[in-house]
Amino acid sequence: MAQSYKALKEDFVSNLTGGSVSEINSVTAVAPAAVFLWSVLQSRQKLFVHYGGQAFAVDYLLNVVAILLAITLYSQASAVLNVLLLTPAVVLYASQSARSSQLRAIDVNGKRAEKSVPDNLNLLPVRPFITAYRGSMMIITCIAIIAVDFKVFPRRFAKVENWGTSLMDIGVGSFVFSAGVVAARPILKDQLAGRSLGFAARLYGSARHSLPLLVLGVIRLYSVKGLDYAEHVSEYGVHWNFFFTLALLPPFVAGFQSFFKLIPSYAVLALLLGGAYQALLELTPLKGYVLTAPRTDILSKNREGIFSFFGYLAIFLVGQATGLYVLPRSLQKTNPSGSAATERRRLLVRLASWSLVWSCLLAFTLSYNYGLAFRVSRRLANLPYVLWVCAFNCTQILAFCLIETFVFPNVHKAMDGATEKREADFATSHVLQSYNRNGLAIFLLANLMTGLINLTVKTIDVDTGTAMAILLGYAVVMTTVAITLDANGISVKI
């Protein structure tokens, strides 16, 4: 890459100050709004029961293109886009009744399902609202990492240099948070089976999971350096990258499980970790070192990636804490009289409560008059950043859970496992399911395609029309690959 153009590319994503949290909330609200419209079309019109070309096109337009438009052409009018999505959804939801009991017997492939044989409900059921949350998060992440290289993507959405909030800042933290949510599943399985793994076994298992990520991190490092690719050094450092952060999370989390016996709450452990890290930033020279120190040795060259890891670890732990109460069924076999509706209400109240807790803690740390007067920094991954990510993601999960509760109530009201699975399949977008199923593999593909596009196109010089054509083509390729893998039952484990 020519040095002059490389310098322009690096300047294009450097020294940015971000935008407001309210605008970020409005832009990201497009995802649940699109899922709401998809859900109403499915529950009222059964539009996606026979999943052919038309169904795929609408699914793609709602769950992928709507997000692309929100962060590009509609970036100044995200509220308008939300209204355009919500208005037909609300009208259709209010004017038509849900599918009949006869139609419930039709599975997602359009074939009539046999009458379910009563069976025990799975204590770790598939949660369509979690699939929607994780799928939407993955889609916006994959689109943003390429869109940021074009002028059609507002600079206020790109990662902030030091202090402030942006769309891509919340995206990085949300990726880690969502990984923590699903990381709770193995813990829950062990609890339900009555197993208790020792520290050595946990560490070995986490190391096996981390090794492929470390390899990907090394490959990315050498490819970036070897191709003289434009890079934003102050993001993670000279050699560090996001794959290294992801790779180190499992071993450290395995270690924190030992502390769980003393403090039986991952959320409290995360707060203690985040608070201790923030104290080090405020009471020692660490903050100045991370932000301004010369890059003279391996530590100083990678100081952002190394020290921000503690913030990401806290985020992962809160995600895991959220997964521990979101994923399992609280209705136990020993309490058959418990109501599924009551269980769902409790889940909604708990999600709303935690959203409020994290939001209040965030407000306290940011307030100049009544709080600690800190500022959010993704570069440091400090305590306000951790709290912001946790509040945002709990609220997003709450929104998707509300949609499922009101539009697809039969999912949580199912009385046997076969019916529950059929209802969950009916309530799940194929596009969102495919992105969720192979999330990390799709993220890797997104990184490879982003590099290829940047090496072949001078992205900062193209006009809006060309940029949108490239982004739409990129999104089509990504979605087609994801759908193809899912349709063939392929899960790429990384």
JSON list of N, CA and C in Angstrom, two decimals, residues 1-10 228:
[
{"chain": "A", "resi": 1, "resn": "MET", "atom": "N", "xyz": [0.85, -1.19, 0.00]},
{"chain": "A", "resi": 1, "resn": "MET", "atom": "CA", "xyz": [0.00, 0.00, 0.00]},
{"chain": "A", "resi": 1, "resn": "MET", "atom": "C", "xyz": [0.89, 1.24, 0.00]},
{"chain": "A", "resi": 2, "resn": "ALA", "atom": "N", "xyz": [0.65, 2.18, -0.91]},
{"chain": "A", "resi": 2, "resn": "ALA", "atom": "CA", "xyz": [1.46, 3.39, -0.99]},
{"chain": "A", "resi": 2, "resn": "ALA", "atom": "C", "xyz": [1.44, 4.12, 0.33]},
{"chain": "A", "resi": 3, "resn": "GLN", "atom": "N", "xyz": [2.61, 4.64, 0.70]},
{"chain": "A", "resi": 3, "resn": "GLN", "atom": "CA", "xyz": [2.72, 5.28, 2.01]},
{"chain": "A", "resi": 3, "resn": "GLN", "atom": "C", "xyz": [1.78, 6.47, 2.17]},
{"chain": "A", "resi": 4, "resn": "SER", "atom": "N", "xyz": [1.63, 7.28, 1.12]},
{"chain": "A", "resi": 4, "resn": "SER", "atom": "CA", "xyz": [0.77, 8.45, 1.23]},
{"chain": "A", "resi": 4, "resn": "SER", "atom": "C", "xyz": [-0.68, 8.05, 1.47]},
{"chain": "A", "resi": 5, "resn": "TYR", "atom": "N", "xyz": [-1.16, 7.03, 0.72]},
{"chain": "A", "resi": 5, "resn": "TYR", "atom": "CA", "xyz": [-2.53, 6.57, 0.90]},
{"chain": "A", "resi": 5, "resn": "TYR", "atom": "C", "xyz": [-2.70, 5.86, 2.24]},
{"chain": "A", "resi": 6, "resn": "LYS", "atom": "N", "xyz": [-1.68, 5.11, 2.66]},
{"chain": "A", "resi": 6, "resn": "LYS", "atom": "CA", "xyz": [-1.72, 4.46, 3.97]},
{"chain": "A", "resi": 6, "resn": "LYS", "atom": "C", "xyz": [-1.86, 5.49, 5.08]},
{"chain": "A", "resi": 7, "resn": "ALA", "atom": "N", "xyz": [-1.12, 6.59, 4.97]},
{"chain": "A", "resi": 7, "resn": "ALA", "atom": "CA", "xyz": [-1.21, 7.65, 5.98]},
{"chain": "A", "resi": 7, "resn": "ALA", "atom": "C", "xyz": [-2.60, 8.27, 5.99]},
{"chain": "A", "resi": 8, "resn": "LEU", "atom": "N", "xyz": [-3.18, 8.46, 4.80]},
{"chain": "A", "resi": 8, "resn": "LEU", "atom": "CA", "xyz": [-4.53, 9.02, 4.72]},
{"chain": "A", "resi": 8, "resn": "LEU", "atom": "C", "xyz": [-5.54, 8.08, 5.37]},
{"chain": "A", "resi": 9, "resn": "LYS", "atom": "N", "xyz": [-5.38, 6.78, 5.13]},
{"chain": "A", "resi": 9, "resn": "LYS", "atom": "CA", "xyz": [-6.28, 5.79, 5.72]},
{"chain": "A", "resi": 9, "resn": "LYS", "atom": "C", "xyz": [-6.19, 5.80, 7.25]},
{"chain": "A", "resi": 10, "resn": "GLU", "atom": "N", "xyz": [-4.97, 5.89, 7.76]},
{"chain": "A", "resi": 10, "resn": "GLU", "atom": "CA", "xyz": [-4.79, 5.89, 9.21]},
{"chain": "A", "resi": 10, "resn": "GLU", "atom": "C", "xyz": [-5.35, 7.17, 9.82]},
{"chain": "A", "resi": 228, "resn": "ASP", "atom": "N", "xyz": [1.72, -4.46, 4.71]},
{"chain": "A", "resi": 228, "resn": "ASP", "atom": "CA", "xyz": [1.84, -3.02, 4.98]},
{"chain": "A", "resi": 228, "resn": "ASP", "atom": "C", "xyz": [0.45, -2.37, 5.01]}
]
